[in-house]
Amino acid sequence: MKGEETKFEGIKLQGMKYDILIAGVGGQGVVLASRMLALAAMKTGYRVSTAETIGMSQREGSVSSHIRIGDEIQGSLIPAGQADLLIGLEPAETIRNLPFLKKGGKIIVNSHAVPPASKPPGSPEYDPEALLSFLEAHFPGILCLDFTQLAEKAGTHRAANVAMLGAAAGAGMLPFSQEIQKIILAVLETEIPEKHRAVNRAAFEGAIEKIKLISGHPDREQTGNRR
């Protein structure tokens, strides 16, 4: 496994510590989503450290990004059992990274599965429905949506990563300023090429609107009901 580390230094604020892990496969934009969150946290005034772990295959291999926010960060990789938020762009990768989640930590998962390109002979068939059912049964309050479909409605399935950032912001799962939605949109303007900005902005804002609809649903706390 290859590790890549980037440090972002913002204004140091006292008494703040929040760890976010983003997990997916190559080609889903894990690193871009991580960078956008890190820059947004910096703009809000936090000290941030990030690190990526990338599997053997850059495309369709496992990719995870650790985002550590706080004034007393020790190491760029989140220790097991300490992640406050797990953003899973793919069901199997979400399951794979559960050991990092702290007790009571929050999960956002994209229900859209990416089957492995190959599997060892005799290994079981990939069953994303079983994985999602496990997550919903064991993690009450999980936010489980088909973000790939949501992004596709905005113009491209490739914006699912940005849609998930919108969901995290809209659901109040990010420990930043109340202006975080505007801050992430400002980062989007600088980090995403101009020709792709409009569709990514639409995916981000569409996810926020989706969260508002869910928030008004009587089963709001049981967001594991897939939509």
PDB file of C-alpha atoms in Angstrom:
ATOM      1  CA  MET A   1       0.000   0.000   0.000  1.00  0.00           C
ATOM      2  CA  LYS A   2       1.324   3.384  -0.966  1.00  0.00           C
ATOM      3  CA  GLY A   3       1.013   6.347   1.383  1.00  0.00           C
ATOM      4  CA  GLU A   4       0.952   9.941   0.194  1.00  0.00           C
ATOM      5  CA  GLU A   5       0.969  12.770   2.716  1.00  0.00           C
ATOM      6  CA  THR A   6       0.154  16.435   2.388  1.00  0.00           C
ATOM      7  CA  LYS A   7       0.116  18.936   5.231  1.00  0.00           C
ATOM      8  CA  PHE A   8      -2.092  22.012   5.267  1.00  0.00           C
ATOM      9  CA  GLU A   9      -1.441  24.580   7.968  1.00  0.00           C
ATOM     10  CA  GLY A  10      -4.197  27.001   8.909  1.00  0.00           C
ATOM     11  CA  ILE A  11      -4.766  29.284  11.894  1.00  0.00           C
ATOM     12  CA  LYS A  12      -4.511  27.292  15.102  1.00  0.00           C
ATOM     13  CA  LEU A  13      -7.733  27.185  17.121  1.00  0.00           C
ATOM     14  CA  GLN A  14      -7.828  25.839  20.670  1.00  0.00           C
ATOM     15  CA  GLY A  15      -9.909  22.865  21.780  1.00  0.00           C
ATOM     16  CA  MET A  16     -10.777  21.477  18.359  1.00  0.00           C
ATOM     17  CA  LYS A  17     -10.241  17.921  17.140  1.00  0.00           C
ATOM     18  CA  TYR A  18     -12.171  16.143  14.393  1.00  0.00           C
ATOM     19  CA  ASP A  19     -11.092  13.235  12.195  1.00  0.00           C
ATOM     20  CA  ILE A  20     -12.712  12.449   8.846  1.00  0.00           C
ATOM     21  CA  LEU A  21     -11.976   9.394   6.708  1.00  0.00           C
ATOM     22  CA  ILE A  22     -13.048   9.308   3.055  1.00  0.00           C
ATOM     23  CA  ALA A  23     -12.946   5.865   1.421  1.00  0.00           C
ATOM     24  CA  GLY A  24     -13.622   4.651  -2.093  1.00  0.00           C
ATOM     25  CA  VAL A  25     -11.942   3.219  -5.154  1.00  0.00           C
ATOM     26  CA  GLY A  26      -9.675   4.758  -7.736  1.00  0.00           C
ATOM     27  CA  GLY A  27     -11.513   7.060 -10.122  1.00  0.00           C
ATOM     28  CA  GLN A  28     -14.176   8.155  -7.611  1.00  0.00           C
ATOM     29  CA  GLY A  29     -12.424  11.361  -6.607  1.00  0.00           C
ATOM     30  CA  VAL A  30     -11.508  10.485  -3.019  1.00  0.00           C
ATOM     31  CA  VAL A  31      -8.385  12.670  -3.030  1.00  0.00           C
ATOM     32  CA  LEU A  32     -10.194  15.640  -4.575  1.00  0.00           C
ATOM     33  CA  ALA A  33     -12.951  15.450  -1.953  1.00  0.00           C
ATOM     34  CA  SER A  34     -10.297  15.270   0.759  1.00  0.00           C
ATOM     35  CA  ARG A  35      -8.456  18.284  -0.584  1.00  0.00           C
ATOM     36  CA  MET A  36     -11.662  20.306  -0.808  1.00  0.00           C
ATOM     37  CA  LEU A  37     -12.546  19.522   2.813  1.00  0.00           C
ATOM     38  CA  ALA A  38      -9.024  20.319   3.978  1.00  0.00           C
ATOM     39  CA  LEU A  39      -8.992  23.666   2.187  1.00  0.00           C
ATOM     40  CA  ALA A  40     -12.463  24.492   3.498  1.00  0.00           C
ATOM     41  CA  ALA A  41     -11.305  23.763   7.050  1.00  0.00           C
ATOM     42  CA  MET A  42      -8.258  25.968   6.526  1.00  0.00           C
ATOM     43  CA  LYS A  43     -10.416  28.821   5.262  1.00  0.00           C
ATOM     44  CA  THR A  44     -12.511  28.464   8.406  1.00  0.00           C
ATOM     45  CA  GLY A  45      -9.356  28.824  10.468  1.00  0.00           C
ATOM     46  CA  TYR A  46      -8.402  25.293  11.467  1.00  0.00           C
ATOM     47  CA  ARG A  47      -5.110  23.448  11.423  1.00  0.00           C
ATOM     48  CA  VAL A  48      -5.389  20.454   9.085  1.00  0.00           C
ATOM     49  CA  SER A  49      -3.259  17.447   8.200  1.00  0.00           C
ATOM     50  CA  THR A  50      -4.142  14.949   5.473  1.00  0.00           C
ATOM     51  CA  ALA A  51      -2.744  11.660   4.212  1.00  0.00           C
ATOM     52  CA  GLU A  52      -3.783   9.260   1.450  1.00  0.00           C
ATOM     53  CA  THR A  53      -3.392   5.509   1.220  1.00  0.00           C
ATOM     54  CA  ILE A  54      -3.648   4.202  -2.314  1.00  0.00           C
ATOM     55  CA  GLY A  55      -3.956   0.548  -3.322  1.00  0.00           C
ATOM     56  CA  MET A  56      -1.875  -1.210  -5.935  1.00  0.00           C
ATOM     57  CA  SER A  57      -4.211  -0.245  -8.774  1.00  0.00           C
ATOM     58  CA  GLN A  58      -4.811   3.478  -9.092  1.00  0.00           C
ATOM     59  CA  ARG A  59      -8.132   2.870 -10.868  1.00  0.00           C
ATOM     60  CA  GLU A  60     -10.628   0.622  -9.073  1.00  0.00           C
ATOM     61  CA  GLY A  61      -8.145  -0.084  -6.290  1.00  0.00           C
ATOM     62  CA  SER A  62      -8.872   0.932  -2.701  1.00  0.00           C
ATOM     63  CA  VAL A  63      -8.239   4.580  -1.889  1.00  0.00           C
ATOM     64  CA  SER A  64      -8.694   6.266   1.469  1.00  0.00           C
ATOM     65  CA  SER A  65      -7.922   9.755   2.663  1.00  0.00           C
ATOM     66  CA  HIS A  66      -7.439  10.827   6.268  1.00  0.00           C
ATOM     67  CA  ILE A  67      -8.333  14.404   7.211  1.00  0.00           C
ATOM     68  CA  ARG A  68      -7.288  15.410  10.702  1.00  0.00           C
ATOM     69  CA  ILE A  69      -8.522  18.735  12.004  1.00  0.00           C
ATOM     70  CA  GLY A  70      -7.317  20.154  15.313  1.00  0.00           C
ATOM     71  CA  ASP A  71      -4.627  21.957  17.250  1.00  0.00           C
ATOM     72  CA  GLU A  72      -2.943  18.873  18.728  1.00  0.00           C
ATOM     73  CA  ILE A  73      -2.753  16.407  15.832  1.00  0.00           C
ATOM     74  CA  GLN A  74      -0.244  13.613  16.314  1.00  0.00           C
ATOM     75  CA  GLY A  75       0.392  11.916  12.988  1.00  0.00           C
ATOM     76  CA  SER A  76      -1.434  12.307   9.691  1.00  0.00           C
ATOM     77  CA  LEU A  77      -3.111   8.884   9.706  1.00  0.00           C
ATOM     78  CA  ILE A  78      -6.209   8.473  11.872  1.00  0.00           C
ATOM     79  CA  PRO A  79      -5.633   5.762  14.508  1.00  0.00           C
ATOM     80  CA  ALA A  80      -8.095   2.883  14.675  1.00  0.00           C
ATOM     81  CA  GLY A  81     -11.297   3.765  16.486  1.00  0.00           C
ATOM     82  CA  GLN A  82     -10.883   7.535  16.303  1.00  0.00           C
ATOM     83  CA  ALA A  83     -12.616   8.748  13.127  1.00  0.00           C
ATOM     84  CA  ASP A  84     -15.565  11.020  13.886  1.00  0.00           C
ATOM     85  CA  LEU A  85     -16.965  10.740  10.362  1.00  0.00           C
ATOM     86  CA  LEU A  86     -16.619   8.081   7.658  1.00  0.00           C
ATOM     87  CA  ILE A  87     -17.598   9.123   4.141  1.00  0.00           C
ATOM     88  CA  GLY A  88     -17.829   5.964   2.047  1.00  0.00           C
ATOM     89  CA  LEU A  89     -18.066   6.438  -1.703  1.00  0.00           C
ATOM     90  CA  GLU A  90     -18.612   2.693  -2.155  1.00  0.00           C
ATOM     91  CA  PRO A  91     -20.264   0.083   0.130  1.00  0.00           C
ATOM     92  CA  ALA A  92     -17.412  -2.445   0.358  1.00  0.00           C
ATOM     93  CA  GLU A  93     -14.839   0.287   0.988  1.00  0.00           C
ATOM     94  CA  THR A  94     -17.058   1.678   3.736  1.00  0.00           C
ATOM     95  CA  ILE A  95     -17.115  -1.721   5.434  1.00  0.00           C
ATOM     96  CA  ARG A  96     -13.370  -2.102   4.941  1.00  0.00           C
ATOM     97  CA  ASN A  97     -12.700   1.131   6.831  1.00  0.00           C
ATOM     98  CA  LEU A  98     -15.107   0.620   9.740  1.00  0.00           C
ATOM     99  CA  PRO A  99     -12.225  -0.203  12.154  1.00  0.00           C
ATOM    100  CA  PHE A 100     -11.233   3.475  11.979  1.00  0.00           C
ATOM    101  CA  LEU A 101     -14.646   4.725  13.138  1.00  0.00           C
ATOM    102  CA  LYS A 102     -15.028   5.729  16.767  1.00  0.00           C
ATOM    103  CA  LYS A 103     -17.947   4.527  18.871  1.00  0.00           C
ATOM    104  CA  GLY A 104     -20.862   6.794  18.033  1.00  0.00           C
ATOM    105  CA  GLY A 105     -19.115   8.083  14.905  1.00  0.00           C
ATOM    106  CA  LYS A 106     -21.156   9.111  11.874  1.00  0.00           C
ATOM    107  CA  ILE A 107     -21.326   7.437   8.462  1.00  0.00           C
ATOM    108  CA  ILE A 108     -22.363   8.689   5.043  1.00  0.00           C
ATOM    109  CA  VAL A 109     -22.361   5.943   2.412  1.00  0.00           C
ATOM    110  CA  ASN A 110     -23.015   5.917  -1.301  1.00  0.00           C
ATOM    111  CA  SER A 111     -25.288   2.936  -2.000  1.00  0.00           C
ATOM    112  CA  HIS A 112     -24.009   2.725  -5.588  1.00  0.00           C
ATOM    113  CA  ALA A 113     -21.637  -0.244  -5.752  1.00  0.00           C
ATOM    114  CA  VAL A 114     -18.493  -0.600  -7.854  1.00  0.00           C
ATOM    115  CA  PRO A 115     -17.889  -4.362  -8.301  1.00  0.00           C
ATOM    116  CA  PRO A 116     -14.226  -5.355  -8.114  1.00  0.00           C
ATOM    117  CA  ALA A 117     -12.528  -5.642 -11.492  1.00  0.00           C
ATOM    118  CA  SER A 118     -11.320  -9.118 -10.548  1.00  0.00           C
ATOM    119  CA  LYS A 119     -11.684 -11.534  -7.661  1.00  0.00           C
ATOM    120  CA  PRO A 120      -9.664 -14.531  -6.506  1.00  0.00           C
ATOM    121  CA  PRO A 121     -11.024 -17.931  -7.581  1.00  0.00           C
ATOM    122  CA  GLY A 122     -13.506 -19.315  -5.065  1.00  0.00           C
ATOM    123  CA  SER A 123     -14.163 -15.967  -3.376  1.00  0.00           C
ATOM    124  CA  PRO A 124     -17.830 -15.097  -2.690  1.00  0.00           C
ATOM    125  CA  GLU A 125     -19.813 -12.946  -5.089  1.00  0.00           C
ATOM    126  CA  TYR A 126     -19.894  -9.270  -4.274  1.00  0.00           C
ATOM    127  CA  ASP A 127     -23.241  -8.588  -2.578  1.00  0.00           C
ATOM    128  CA  PRO A 128     -23.606  -4.826  -1.955  1.00  0.00           C
ATOM    129  CA  GLU A 129     -27.172  -5.209  -0.674  1.00  0.00           C
ATOM    130  CA  ALA A 130     -25.938  -7.436   2.139  1.00  0.00           C
ATOM    131  CA  LEU A 131     -23.233  -4.916   3.016  1.00  0.00           C
ATOM    132  CA  LEU A 132     -25.683  -2.023   3.088  1.00  0.00           C
ATOM    133  CA  SER A 133     -28.134  -4.021   5.193  1.00  0.00           C
ATOM    134  CA  PHE A 134     -25.332  -4.722   7.669  1.00  0.00           C
ATOM    135  CA  LEU A 135     -24.461  -1.034   7.898  1.00  0.00           C
ATOM    136  CA  GLU A 136     -28.074   0.006   8.380  1.00  0.00           C
ATOM    137  CA  ALA A 137     -28.622  -2.642  11.067  1.00  0.00           C
ATOM    138  CA  HIS A 138     -25.529  -1.793  13.099  1.00  0.00           C
ATOM    139  CA  PHE A 139     -25.191   1.971  12.661  1.00  0.00           C
ATOM    140  CA  PRO A 140     -28.463   3.779  13.463  1.00  0.00           C
ATOM    141  CA  GLY A 141     -28.640   7.205  11.886  1.00  0.00           C
ATOM    142  CA  ILE A 142     -26.403   6.263   8.944  1.00  0.00           C
ATOM    143  CA  LEU A 143     -26.987   8.443   5.888  1.00  0.00           C
ATOM    144  CA  CYS A 144     -27.302   6.039   2.945  1.00  0.00           C
ATOM    145  CA  LEU A 145     -28.202   7.411  -0.479  1.00  0.00           C
ATOM    146  CA  ASP A 146     -27.411   6.706  -4.116  1.00  0.00           C
ATOM    147  CA  PHE A 147     -25.155   9.719  -4.554  1.00  0.00           C
ATOM    148  CA  THR A 148     -24.013   8.474  -7.952  1.00  0.00           C
ATOM    149  CA  GLN A 149     -27.582   8.665  -9.228  1.00  0.00           C
ATOM    150  CA  LEU A 150     -28.060  12.057  -7.598  1.00  0.00           C
ATOM    151  CA  ALA A 151     -24.908  13.349  -9.295  1.00  0.00           C
ATOM    152  CA  GLU A 152     -25.965  11.853 -12.618  1.00  0.00           C
ATOM    153  CA  LYS A 153     -29.191  13.846 -12.426  1.00  0.00           C
ATOM    154  CA  ALA A 154     -27.044  16.949 -12.006  1.00  0.00           C
ATOM    155  CA  GLY A 155     -25.099  16.080 -15.138  1.00  0.00           C
ATOM    156  CA  THR A 156     -22.427  13.459 -14.417  1.00  0.00           C
ATOM    157  CA  HIS A 157     -21.988  10.476 -12.092  1.00  0.00           C
ATOM    158  CA  ARG A 158     -18.404  11.600 -11.545  1.00  0.00           C
ATOM    159  CA  ALA A 159     -19.639  14.361  -9.226  1.00  0.00           C
ATOM    160  CA  ALA A 160     -20.827  11.860  -6.587  1.00  0.00           C
ATOM    161  CA  ASN A 161     -17.848  12.786  -4.398  1.00  0.00           C
ATOM    162  CA  VAL A 162     -18.859  16.456  -4.394  1.00  0.00           C
ATOM    163  CA  ALA A 163     -22.501  15.509  -3.811  1.00  0.00           C
ATOM    164  CA  MET A 164     -21.411  13.638  -0.683  1.00  0.00           C
ATOM    165  CA  LEU A 165     -19.623  16.734   0.585  1.00  0.00           C
ATOM    166  CA  GLY A 166     -22.878  18.617   0.066  1.00  0.00           C
ATOM    167  CA  ALA A 167     -24.737  15.971   2.059  1.00  0.00           C
ATOM    168  CA  ALA A 168     -22.197  16.140   4.893  1.00  0.00           C
ATOM    169  CA  ALA A 169     -22.491  19.922   5.004  1.00  0.00           C
ATOM    170  CA  GLY A 170     -26.278  19.885   4.714  1.00  0.00           C
ATOM    171  CA  ALA A 171     -26.642  17.268   7.458  1.00  0.00           C
ATOM    172  CA  GLY A 172     -24.471  19.254   9.865  1.00  0.00           C
ATOM    173  CA  MET A 173     -21.806  16.547  10.020  1.00  0.00           C
ATOM    174  CA  LEU A 174     -18.885  18.919   9.487  1.00  0.00           C
ATOM    175  CA  PRO A 175     -17.472  20.725  12.542  1.00  0.00           C
ATOM    176  CA  PHE A 176     -16.921  24.017  10.801  1.00  0.00           C
ATOM    177  CA  SER A 177     -18.584  27.413  10.576  1.00  0.00           C
ATOM    178  CA  GLN A 178     -22.269  27.712   9.712  1.00  0.00           C
ATOM    179  CA  GLU A 179     -21.000  29.188   6.460  1.00  0.00           C
ATOM    180  CA  ILE A 180     -19.386  25.870   5.485  1.00  0.00           C
ATOM    181  CA  GLN A 181     -21.628  25.370   2.448  1.00  0.00           C
ATOM    182  CA  LYS A 182     -20.498  28.695   0.982  1.00  0.00           C
ATOM    183  CA  ILE A 183     -16.891  27.962   1.895  1.00  0.00           C
ATOM    184  CA  ILE A 184     -16.881  24.582   0.130  1.00  0.00           C
ATOM    185  CA  LEU A 185     -18.494  26.177  -2.926  1.00  0.00           C
ATOM    186  CA  ALA A 186     -15.720  28.797  -2.906  1.00  0.00           C
ATOM    187  CA  VAL A 187     -13.133  25.995  -2.791  1.00  0.00           C
ATOM    188  CA  LEU A 188     -14.954  24.247  -5.637  1.00  0.00           C
ATOM    189  CA  GLU A 189     -14.428  27.339  -7.786  1.00  0.00           C
ATOM    190  CA  THR A 190     -10.655  27.094  -7.380  1.00  0.00           C
ATOM    191  CA  GLU A 191     -10.092  23.328  -7.280  1.00  0.00           C
ATOM    192  CA  ILE A 192     -12.316  22.110 -10.137  1.00  0.00           C
ATOM    193  CA  PRO A 193     -11.625  23.051 -13.770  1.00  0.00           C
ATOM    194  CA  GLU A 194     -13.986  25.696 -15.103  1.00  0.00           C
ATOM    195  CA  LYS A 195     -15.701  23.381 -17.606  1.00  0.00           C
ATOM    196  CA  HIS A 196     -16.745  21.025 -14.789  1.00  0.00           C
ATOM    197  CA  ARG A 197     -17.699  23.591 -12.149  1.00  0.00           C
ATOM    198  CA  ALA A 198     -21.353  24.053 -13.041  1.00  0.00           C
ATOM    199  CA  VAL A 199     -22.212  20.349 -12.878  1.00  0.00           C
ATOM    200  CA  ASN A 200     -20.291  19.864  -9.629  1.00  0.00           C
ATOM    201  CA  ARG A 201     -21.988  22.899  -8.127  1.00  0.00           C
ATOM    202  CA  ALA A 202     -25.346  21.447  -9.158  1.00  0.00           C
ATOM    203  CA  ALA A 203     -24.479  18.079  -7.559  1.00  0.00           C
ATOM    204  CA  PHE A 204     -23.376  19.777  -4.335  1.00  0.00           C
ATOM    205  CA  GLU A 205     -26.485  21.916  -4.092  1.00  0.00           C
ATOM    206  CA  GLY A 206     -28.739  19.028  -5.161  1.00  0.00           C
ATOM    207  CA  ALA A 207     -27.423  16.925  -2.275  1.00  0.00           C
ATOM    208  CA  ILE A 208     -28.133  19.736   0.184  1.00  0.00           C
ATOM    209  CA  GLU A 209     -31.707  19.957  -1.088  1.00  0.00           C
ATOM    210  CA  LYS A 210     -32.047  16.176  -0.771  1.00  0.00           C
ATOM    211  CA  ILE A 211     -30.908  16.373   2.853  1.00  0.00           C
ATOM    212  CA  LYS A 212     -33.505  19.064   3.529  1.00  0.00           C
ATOM    213  CA  LEU A 213     -36.214  16.742   2.195  1.00  0.00           C
ATOM    214  CA  ILE A 214     -34.963  13.876   4.341  1.00  0.00           C
ATOM    215  CA  SER A 215     -34.841  16.135   7.394  1.00  0.00           C
ATOM    216  CA  GLY A 216     -38.562  16.736   7.042  1.00  0.00           C
ATOM    217  CA  HIS A 217     -39.294  13.004   6.813  1.00  0.00           C
ATOM    218  CA  PRO A 218     -40.789  11.329   9.928  1.00  0.00           C
ATOM    219  CA  ASP A 219     -38.076   8.663   9.733  1.00  0.00           C
ATOM    220  CA  ARG A 220     -35.279  11.221   9.725  1.00  0.00           C
ATOM    221  CA  GLU A 221     -33.216   9.353  12.327  1.00  0.00           C
ATOM    222  CA  GLN A 222     -33.470   6.179  10.246  1.00  0.00           C
ATOM    223  CA  THR A 223     -31.765   7.621   7.229  1.00  0.00           C
ATOM    224  CA  GLY A 224     -30.505   4.170   6.370  1.00  0.00           C
ATOM    225  CA  ASN A 225     -33.720   3.772   4.365  1.00  0.00           C
ATOM    226  CA  ARG A 226     -32.207   4.062   0.903  1.00  0.00           C
ATOM    227  CA  ARG A 227     -33.477   6.797  -1.362  1.00  0.00           C
TER     228      ARG A 227
END
